[in-house]
Short mmCIF file of C-alpha atoms in Angstrom, two decimals:
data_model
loop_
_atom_site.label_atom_id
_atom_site.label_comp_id
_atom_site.label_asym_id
_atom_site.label_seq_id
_atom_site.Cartn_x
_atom_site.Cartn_y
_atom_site.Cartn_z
CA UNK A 26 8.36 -30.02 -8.75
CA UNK A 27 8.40 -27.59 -6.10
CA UNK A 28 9.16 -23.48 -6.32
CA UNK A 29 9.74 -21.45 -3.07
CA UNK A 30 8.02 -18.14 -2.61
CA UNK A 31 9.31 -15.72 0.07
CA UNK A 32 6.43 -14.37 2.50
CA UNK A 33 6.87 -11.63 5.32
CA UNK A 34 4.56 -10.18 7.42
CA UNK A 35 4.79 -7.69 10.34
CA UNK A 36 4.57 -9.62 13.73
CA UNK A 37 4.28 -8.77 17.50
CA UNK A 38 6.59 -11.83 18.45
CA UNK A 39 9.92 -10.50 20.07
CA UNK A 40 12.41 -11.36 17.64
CA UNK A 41 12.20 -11.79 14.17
CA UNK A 42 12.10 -15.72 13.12
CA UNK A 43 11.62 -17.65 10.26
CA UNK A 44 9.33 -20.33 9.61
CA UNK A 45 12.01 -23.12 10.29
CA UNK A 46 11.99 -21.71 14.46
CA UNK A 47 8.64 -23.29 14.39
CA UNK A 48 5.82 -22.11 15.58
CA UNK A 49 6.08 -22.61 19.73
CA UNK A 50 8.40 -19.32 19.11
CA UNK A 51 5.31 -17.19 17.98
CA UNK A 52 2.83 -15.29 19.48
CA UNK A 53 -0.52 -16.73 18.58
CA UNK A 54 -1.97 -13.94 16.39
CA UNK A 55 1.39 -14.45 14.31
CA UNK A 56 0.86 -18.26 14.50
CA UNK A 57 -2.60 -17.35 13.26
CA UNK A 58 -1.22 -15.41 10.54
CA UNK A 59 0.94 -17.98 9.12
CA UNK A 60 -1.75 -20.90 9.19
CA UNK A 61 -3.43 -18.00 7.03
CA UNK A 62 -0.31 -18.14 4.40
CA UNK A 63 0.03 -21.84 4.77
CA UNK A 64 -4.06 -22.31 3.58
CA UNK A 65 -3.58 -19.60 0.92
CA UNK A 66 -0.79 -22.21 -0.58
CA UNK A 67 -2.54 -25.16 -0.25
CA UNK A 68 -5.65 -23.71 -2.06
CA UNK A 69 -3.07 -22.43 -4.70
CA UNK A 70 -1.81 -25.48 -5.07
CA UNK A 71 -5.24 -27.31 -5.01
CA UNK A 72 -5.83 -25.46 -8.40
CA UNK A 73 -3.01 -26.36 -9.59
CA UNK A 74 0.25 -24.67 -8.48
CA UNK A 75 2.25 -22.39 -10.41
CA UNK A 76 3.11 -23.49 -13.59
CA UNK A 77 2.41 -27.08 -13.09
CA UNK A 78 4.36 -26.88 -9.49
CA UNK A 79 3.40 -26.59 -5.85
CA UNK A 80 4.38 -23.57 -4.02
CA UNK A 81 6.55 -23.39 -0.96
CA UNK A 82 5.39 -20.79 0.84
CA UNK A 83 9.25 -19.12 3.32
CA UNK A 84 7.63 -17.37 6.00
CA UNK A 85 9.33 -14.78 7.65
CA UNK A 86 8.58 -12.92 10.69
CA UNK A 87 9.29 -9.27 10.87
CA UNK A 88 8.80 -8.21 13.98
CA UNK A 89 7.31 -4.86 14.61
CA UNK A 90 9.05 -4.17 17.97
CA UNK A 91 12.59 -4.97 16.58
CA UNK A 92 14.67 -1.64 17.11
CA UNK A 93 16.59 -1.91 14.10
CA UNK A 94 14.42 -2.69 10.63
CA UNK A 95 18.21 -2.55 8.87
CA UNK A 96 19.47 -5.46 10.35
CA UNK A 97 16.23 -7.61 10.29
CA UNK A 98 15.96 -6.63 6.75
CA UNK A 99 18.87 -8.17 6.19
CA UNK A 100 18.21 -11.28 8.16
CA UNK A 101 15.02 -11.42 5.55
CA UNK A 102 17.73 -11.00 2.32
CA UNK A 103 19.70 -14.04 3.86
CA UNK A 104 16.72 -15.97 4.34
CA UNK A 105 15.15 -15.72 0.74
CA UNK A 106 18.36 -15.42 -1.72
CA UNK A 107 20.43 -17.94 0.12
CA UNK A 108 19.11 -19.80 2.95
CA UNK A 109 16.06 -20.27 0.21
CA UNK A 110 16.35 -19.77 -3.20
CA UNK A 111 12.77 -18.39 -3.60
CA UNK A 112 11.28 -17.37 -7.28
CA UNK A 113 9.33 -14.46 -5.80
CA UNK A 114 8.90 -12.37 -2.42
CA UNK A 115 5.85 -10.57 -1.22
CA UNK A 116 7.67 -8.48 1.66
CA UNK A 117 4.70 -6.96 4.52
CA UNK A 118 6.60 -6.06 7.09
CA UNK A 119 8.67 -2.91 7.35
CA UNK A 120 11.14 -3.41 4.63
CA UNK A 121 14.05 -0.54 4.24
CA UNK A 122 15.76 0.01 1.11
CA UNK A 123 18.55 -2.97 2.21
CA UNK A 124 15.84 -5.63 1.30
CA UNK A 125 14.72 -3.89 -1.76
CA UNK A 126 17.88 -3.79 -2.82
CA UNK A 127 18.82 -6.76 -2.23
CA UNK A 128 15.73 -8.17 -4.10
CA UNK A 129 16.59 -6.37 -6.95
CA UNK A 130 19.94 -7.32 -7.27
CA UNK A 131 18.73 -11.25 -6.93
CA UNK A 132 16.89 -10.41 -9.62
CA UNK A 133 13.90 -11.61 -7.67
CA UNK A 134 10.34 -9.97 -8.23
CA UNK A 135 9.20 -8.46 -4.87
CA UNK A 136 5.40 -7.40 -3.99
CA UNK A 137 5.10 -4.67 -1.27
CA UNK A 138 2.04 -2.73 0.52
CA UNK A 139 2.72 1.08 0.05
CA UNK A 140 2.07 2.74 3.18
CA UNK A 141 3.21 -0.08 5.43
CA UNK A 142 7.02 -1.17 4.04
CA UNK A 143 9.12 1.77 5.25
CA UNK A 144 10.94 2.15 1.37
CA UNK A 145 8.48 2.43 -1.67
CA UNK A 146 10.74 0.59 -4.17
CA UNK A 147 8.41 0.57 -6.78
CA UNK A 148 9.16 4.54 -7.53
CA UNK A 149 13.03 4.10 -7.91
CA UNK A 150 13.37 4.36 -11.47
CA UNK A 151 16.47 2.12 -11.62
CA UNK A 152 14.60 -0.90 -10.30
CA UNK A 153 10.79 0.28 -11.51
CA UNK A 154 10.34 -2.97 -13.43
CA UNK A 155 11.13 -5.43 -10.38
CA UNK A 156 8.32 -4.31 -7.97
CA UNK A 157 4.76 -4.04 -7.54
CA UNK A 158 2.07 -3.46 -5.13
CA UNK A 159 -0.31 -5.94 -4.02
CA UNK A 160 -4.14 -4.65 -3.98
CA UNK A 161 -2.63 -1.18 -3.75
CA UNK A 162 -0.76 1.51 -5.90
CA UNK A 163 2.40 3.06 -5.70
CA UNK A 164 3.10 6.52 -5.34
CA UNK A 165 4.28 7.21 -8.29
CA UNK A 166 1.33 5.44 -9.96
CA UNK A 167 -0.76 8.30 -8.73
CA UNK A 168 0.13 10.96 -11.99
CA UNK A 169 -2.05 9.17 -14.14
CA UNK A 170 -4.80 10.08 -11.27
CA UNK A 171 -4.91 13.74 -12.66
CA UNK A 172 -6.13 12.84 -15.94
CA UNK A 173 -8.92 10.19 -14.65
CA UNK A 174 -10.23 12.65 -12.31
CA UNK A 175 -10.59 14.94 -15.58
CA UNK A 176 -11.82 12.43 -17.62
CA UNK A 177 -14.69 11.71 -15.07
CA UNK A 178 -15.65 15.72 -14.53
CA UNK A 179 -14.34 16.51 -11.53
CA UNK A 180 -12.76 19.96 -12.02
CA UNK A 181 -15.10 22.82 -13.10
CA UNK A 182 -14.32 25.47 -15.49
CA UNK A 183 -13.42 27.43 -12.56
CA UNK A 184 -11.63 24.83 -10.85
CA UNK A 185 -9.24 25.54 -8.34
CA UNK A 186 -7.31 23.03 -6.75
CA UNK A 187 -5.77 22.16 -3.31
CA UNK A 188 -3.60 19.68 -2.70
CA UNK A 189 -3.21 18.03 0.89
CA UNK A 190 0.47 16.45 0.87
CA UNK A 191 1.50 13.96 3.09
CA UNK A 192 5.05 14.67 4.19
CA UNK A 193 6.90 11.21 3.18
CA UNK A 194 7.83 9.58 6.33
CA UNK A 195 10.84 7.67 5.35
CA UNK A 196 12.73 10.05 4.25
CA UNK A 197 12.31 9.35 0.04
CA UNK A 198 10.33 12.42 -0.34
CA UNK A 199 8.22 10.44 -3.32
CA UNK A 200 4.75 12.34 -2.18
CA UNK A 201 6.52 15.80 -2.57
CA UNK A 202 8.28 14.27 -5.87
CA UNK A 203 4.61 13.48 -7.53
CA UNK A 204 3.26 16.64 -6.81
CA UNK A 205 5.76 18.45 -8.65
CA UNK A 206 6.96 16.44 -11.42
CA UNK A 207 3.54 14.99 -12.02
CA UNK A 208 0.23 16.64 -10.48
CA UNK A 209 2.11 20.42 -10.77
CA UNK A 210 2.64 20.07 -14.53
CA UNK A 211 -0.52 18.34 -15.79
CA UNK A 212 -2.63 21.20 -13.43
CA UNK A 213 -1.08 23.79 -15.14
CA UNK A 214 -1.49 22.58 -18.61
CA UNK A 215 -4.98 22.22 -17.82
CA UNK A 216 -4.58 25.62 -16.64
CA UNK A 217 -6.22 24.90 -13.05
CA UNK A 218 -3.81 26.89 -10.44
CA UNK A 219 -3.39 25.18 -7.13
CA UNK A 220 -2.35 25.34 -3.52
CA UNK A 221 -0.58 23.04 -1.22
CA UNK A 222 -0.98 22.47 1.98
CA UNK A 223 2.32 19.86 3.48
CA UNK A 224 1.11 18.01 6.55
CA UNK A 225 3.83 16.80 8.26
CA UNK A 226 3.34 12.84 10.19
CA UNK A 227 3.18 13.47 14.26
CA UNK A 228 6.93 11.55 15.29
CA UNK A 229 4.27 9.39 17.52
CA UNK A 230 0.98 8.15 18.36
CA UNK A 231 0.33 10.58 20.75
CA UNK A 232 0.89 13.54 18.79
CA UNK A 233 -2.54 12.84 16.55
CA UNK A 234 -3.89 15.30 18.05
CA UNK A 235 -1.81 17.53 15.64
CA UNK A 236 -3.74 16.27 12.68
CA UNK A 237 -6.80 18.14 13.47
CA UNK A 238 -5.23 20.91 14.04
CA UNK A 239 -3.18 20.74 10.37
CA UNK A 240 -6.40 19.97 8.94
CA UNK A 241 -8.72 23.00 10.56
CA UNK A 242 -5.03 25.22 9.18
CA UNK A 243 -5.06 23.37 5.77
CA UNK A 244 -9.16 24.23 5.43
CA UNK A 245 -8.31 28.15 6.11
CA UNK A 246 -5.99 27.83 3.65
CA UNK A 247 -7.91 26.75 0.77
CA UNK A 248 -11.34 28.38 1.66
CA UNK A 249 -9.00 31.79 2.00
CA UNK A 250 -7.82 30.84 -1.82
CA UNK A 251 -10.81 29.83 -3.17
CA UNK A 252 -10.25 25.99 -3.28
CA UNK A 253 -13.00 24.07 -5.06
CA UNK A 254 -10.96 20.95 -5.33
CA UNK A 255 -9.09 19.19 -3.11
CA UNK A 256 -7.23 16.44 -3.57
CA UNK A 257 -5.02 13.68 -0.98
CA UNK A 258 -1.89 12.35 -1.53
CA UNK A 259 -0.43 8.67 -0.37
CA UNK A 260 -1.77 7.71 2.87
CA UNK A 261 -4.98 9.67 1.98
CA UNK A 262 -7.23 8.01 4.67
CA UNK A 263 -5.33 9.48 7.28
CA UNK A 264 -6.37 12.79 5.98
CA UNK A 265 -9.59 11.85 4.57
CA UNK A 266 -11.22 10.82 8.07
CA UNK A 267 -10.29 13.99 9.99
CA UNK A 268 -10.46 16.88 6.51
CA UNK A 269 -13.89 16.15 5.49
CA UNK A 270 -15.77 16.20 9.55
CA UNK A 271 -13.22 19.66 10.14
CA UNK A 272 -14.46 20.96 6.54
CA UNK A 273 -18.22 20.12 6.85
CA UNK A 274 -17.53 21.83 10.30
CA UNK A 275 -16.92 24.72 9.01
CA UNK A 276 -19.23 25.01 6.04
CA UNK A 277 -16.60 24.21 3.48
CA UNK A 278 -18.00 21.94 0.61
CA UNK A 279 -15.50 21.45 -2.12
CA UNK A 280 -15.86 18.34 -5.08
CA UNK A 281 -13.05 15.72 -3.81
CA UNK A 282 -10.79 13.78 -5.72
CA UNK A 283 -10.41 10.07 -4.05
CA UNK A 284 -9.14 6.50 -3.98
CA UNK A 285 -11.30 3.47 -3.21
CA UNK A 286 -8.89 3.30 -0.16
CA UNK A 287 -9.99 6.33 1.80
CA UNK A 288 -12.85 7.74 -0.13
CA UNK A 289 -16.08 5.07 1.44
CA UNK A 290 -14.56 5.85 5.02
CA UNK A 291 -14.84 9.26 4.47
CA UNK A 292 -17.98 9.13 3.22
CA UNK A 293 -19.14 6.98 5.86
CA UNK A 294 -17.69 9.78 8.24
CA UNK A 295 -19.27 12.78 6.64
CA UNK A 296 -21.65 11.69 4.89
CA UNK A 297 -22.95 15.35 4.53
CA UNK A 298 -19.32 16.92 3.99
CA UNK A 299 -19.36 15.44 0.16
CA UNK A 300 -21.16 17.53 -2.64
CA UNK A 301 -19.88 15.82 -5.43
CA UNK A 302 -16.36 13.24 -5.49
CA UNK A 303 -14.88 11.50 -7.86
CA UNK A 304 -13.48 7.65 -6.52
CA UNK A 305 -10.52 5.98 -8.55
CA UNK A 306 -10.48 2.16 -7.59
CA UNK A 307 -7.52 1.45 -5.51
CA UNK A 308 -7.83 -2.35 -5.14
CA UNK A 309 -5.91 -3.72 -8.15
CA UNK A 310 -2.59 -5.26 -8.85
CA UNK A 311 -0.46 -2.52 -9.50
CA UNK A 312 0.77 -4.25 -12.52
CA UNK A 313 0.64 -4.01 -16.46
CA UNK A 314 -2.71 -4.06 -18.15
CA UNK A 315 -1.94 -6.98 -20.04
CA UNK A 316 -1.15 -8.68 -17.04
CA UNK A 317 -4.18 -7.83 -15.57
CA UNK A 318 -6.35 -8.54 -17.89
CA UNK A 319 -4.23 -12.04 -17.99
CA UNK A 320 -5.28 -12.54 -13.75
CA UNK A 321 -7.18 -15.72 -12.92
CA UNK A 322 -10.60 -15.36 -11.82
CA UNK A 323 -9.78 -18.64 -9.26
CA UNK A 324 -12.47 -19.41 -6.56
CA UNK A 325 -10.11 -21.36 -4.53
CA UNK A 326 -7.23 -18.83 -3.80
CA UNK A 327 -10.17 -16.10 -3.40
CA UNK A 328 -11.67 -18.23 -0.37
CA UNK A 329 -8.46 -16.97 1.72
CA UNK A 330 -10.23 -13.69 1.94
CA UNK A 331 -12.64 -14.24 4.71
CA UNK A 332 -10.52 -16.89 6.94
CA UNK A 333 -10.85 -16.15 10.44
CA UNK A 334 -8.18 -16.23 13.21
CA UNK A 335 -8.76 -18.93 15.85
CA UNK A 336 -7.47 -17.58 19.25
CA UNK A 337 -7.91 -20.48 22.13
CA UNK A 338 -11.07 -21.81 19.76
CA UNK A 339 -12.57 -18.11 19.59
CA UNK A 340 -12.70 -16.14 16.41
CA UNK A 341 -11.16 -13.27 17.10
CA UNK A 342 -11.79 -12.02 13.39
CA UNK A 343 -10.89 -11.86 9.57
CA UNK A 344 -7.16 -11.91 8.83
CA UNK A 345 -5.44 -8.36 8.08
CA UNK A 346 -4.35 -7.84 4.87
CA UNK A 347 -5.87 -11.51 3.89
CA UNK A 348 -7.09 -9.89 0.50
CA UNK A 349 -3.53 -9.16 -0.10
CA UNK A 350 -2.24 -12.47 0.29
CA UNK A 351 -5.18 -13.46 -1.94
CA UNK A 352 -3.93 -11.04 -4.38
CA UNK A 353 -0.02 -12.07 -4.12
CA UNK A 354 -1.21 -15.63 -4.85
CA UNK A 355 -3.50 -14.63 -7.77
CA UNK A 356 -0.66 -12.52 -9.40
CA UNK A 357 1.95 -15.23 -8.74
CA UNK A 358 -0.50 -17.69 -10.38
CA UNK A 359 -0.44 -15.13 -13.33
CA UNK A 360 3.00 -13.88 -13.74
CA UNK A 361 4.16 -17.51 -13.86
CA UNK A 362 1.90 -19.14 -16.23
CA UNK A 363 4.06 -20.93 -18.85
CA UNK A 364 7.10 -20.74 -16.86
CA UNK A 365 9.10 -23.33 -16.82
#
């Protein structure tokens, strides 16, 4: 038999379509893309499907320069719980809360990218259970993060800590929520006291120059407090890249507490601005133990990774995000194994 998955991704073609428009609608890095999600299905089902099935891969196109992500959101609900009934959704464009909900009320499980879908369902208590990253972690999976980083060393008997807080952007306030239901609390029963700095997102691209100068504030701030920690919330490379070049800049050299996701750019930055950081691994299915332990190692769905877009015969380079649709494969292979 045959099970339908439903896969988004954010496009650059005009109007959102789906994959029945065909292709001649597309532009041809969004054609590219969905050759990319076709192969990743045929090398799934090369190994052996899901469960014994192939996979039908519903591609949808979200398109990036749509001017209202409500209504194409619900053009992708339509398209996956009735057009299509799909078993499973990994949603990469800019999802609002309308397709999350309507996910969740399909009873569908849905597979997001934090920092690129505009609602991070995975943090609404009520509907916890029915989403998960893909080769990322949710916001709210970032509490546990205070008690690795102590596990590994990284605060000092002396340790005082700043936090750098990423205003959340759509409006969910989740970043402001973990710091002080989760990082607050477990700081002060450690007894480390701590300072926050909120750095707000510029409204455009062309207000990034504001960043350095919220960084260059934030560093005054903690060297004036006696920061010897600092740590990033949720999108932390944004801050990484332009906090540790401002803070070597000015002589400030405090341990760091990172995720695989920002901390090697940094590093790679400043490679002088780092005295001693501790790196949790960000690249894992934000999923159950048990069900990753339970993941396939399968070489066929891993060759997606390095595919490269073919642009009028030139390659152009590797897929974005082709890891993830490695990953949403992987954990679809896993999640379903013994389904019926």
């Amino acid at each position: 038999g045959t099970v339908k998955v439903g896969m988004s991704y954010l496009g650059n073609t005009a109007a959102s379509v789906s994959a029945k428009t065909g292709n001649d609608t597309l532009s041809s890095t969004d054609s590219a893309t969905e050759e990319a999600i076709k192969r990743g299905a045929d090398a799934l089902n090369a190994a052996g499907g899901v469960a014994g099935c192939d996979v039908e891969p519903v591609i949808f196109n979200f398109s990036v320069l749509a001017t209202d992500y409500n209504q194409v959101s619900q053009q992708e609900c339509v398209e996956f719980t009735q057009d299509n009934k799909v078993v499973a959704v990994y949603a990469a464009g800019y999802e609002t809360s309308l397709a999350a909900d309507c996910f969740a009320k399909a009873k569908i499980p849905s597979f997001y990218t934090p920092g690129v879908s505009l609602f991070q369902p995975s943090c609404d208590a009520s509907k916890r259970d029915s989403f998960y990253a893909v080769a990322s972690v949710f916001t709210c999976r970032y509490g546990s993060f205070i008690e690795m980083w102590d596990d590994a060393g990284l605060f000092p008997d002396d340790a005082k800590v700043g936090i750098l807080e990423f205003a959340s952007f759509d409006g969910s306030k989740q970043n402001e929520a973990m710091v002080d239901e989760q990082w607050a609390p477990k700081l002060e029963k450690l007894g480390i006291p701590m300072e926050t700095f909120v750095m707000t997102r510029p409204p455009t691209s062309a207000g990034y120059g504001e960043v350095g100068t919220q960084m260059n504030a934030a560093i005054l701030k903690f060297k004036a407090a006696g920061v010897n920690v600092v740590l990033f919330t949720p999108p932390g490379a944004t801050m990484v890249t332009t906090f540790l070049p401002a803070a070597l800049a000015q002589d400030y050299f405090p341990s760091y507490g990172l995720t695989s996701s920002d901390g090697p750019l940094g590093v790679l930055l400043a490679p002088d601005g780092i005295k001693k950081g501790v790196t949790i691994s960000w690249h894992i299915a934000d999923l159950p133990l048990t069900a990753q332990q339970a993941l396939p190692l399968n070489p066929a769905i891993q060759q997606c990774a390095p595919w490269s877009i073919q642009s009028s015969g030139t390659t152009v380079g590797v897929l974005p995000g082709a890891t993830n649709y490695c990953d949403f494969f992987n954990i679809l292979a896993a999640g379903f194994k013994g389904a019926k």
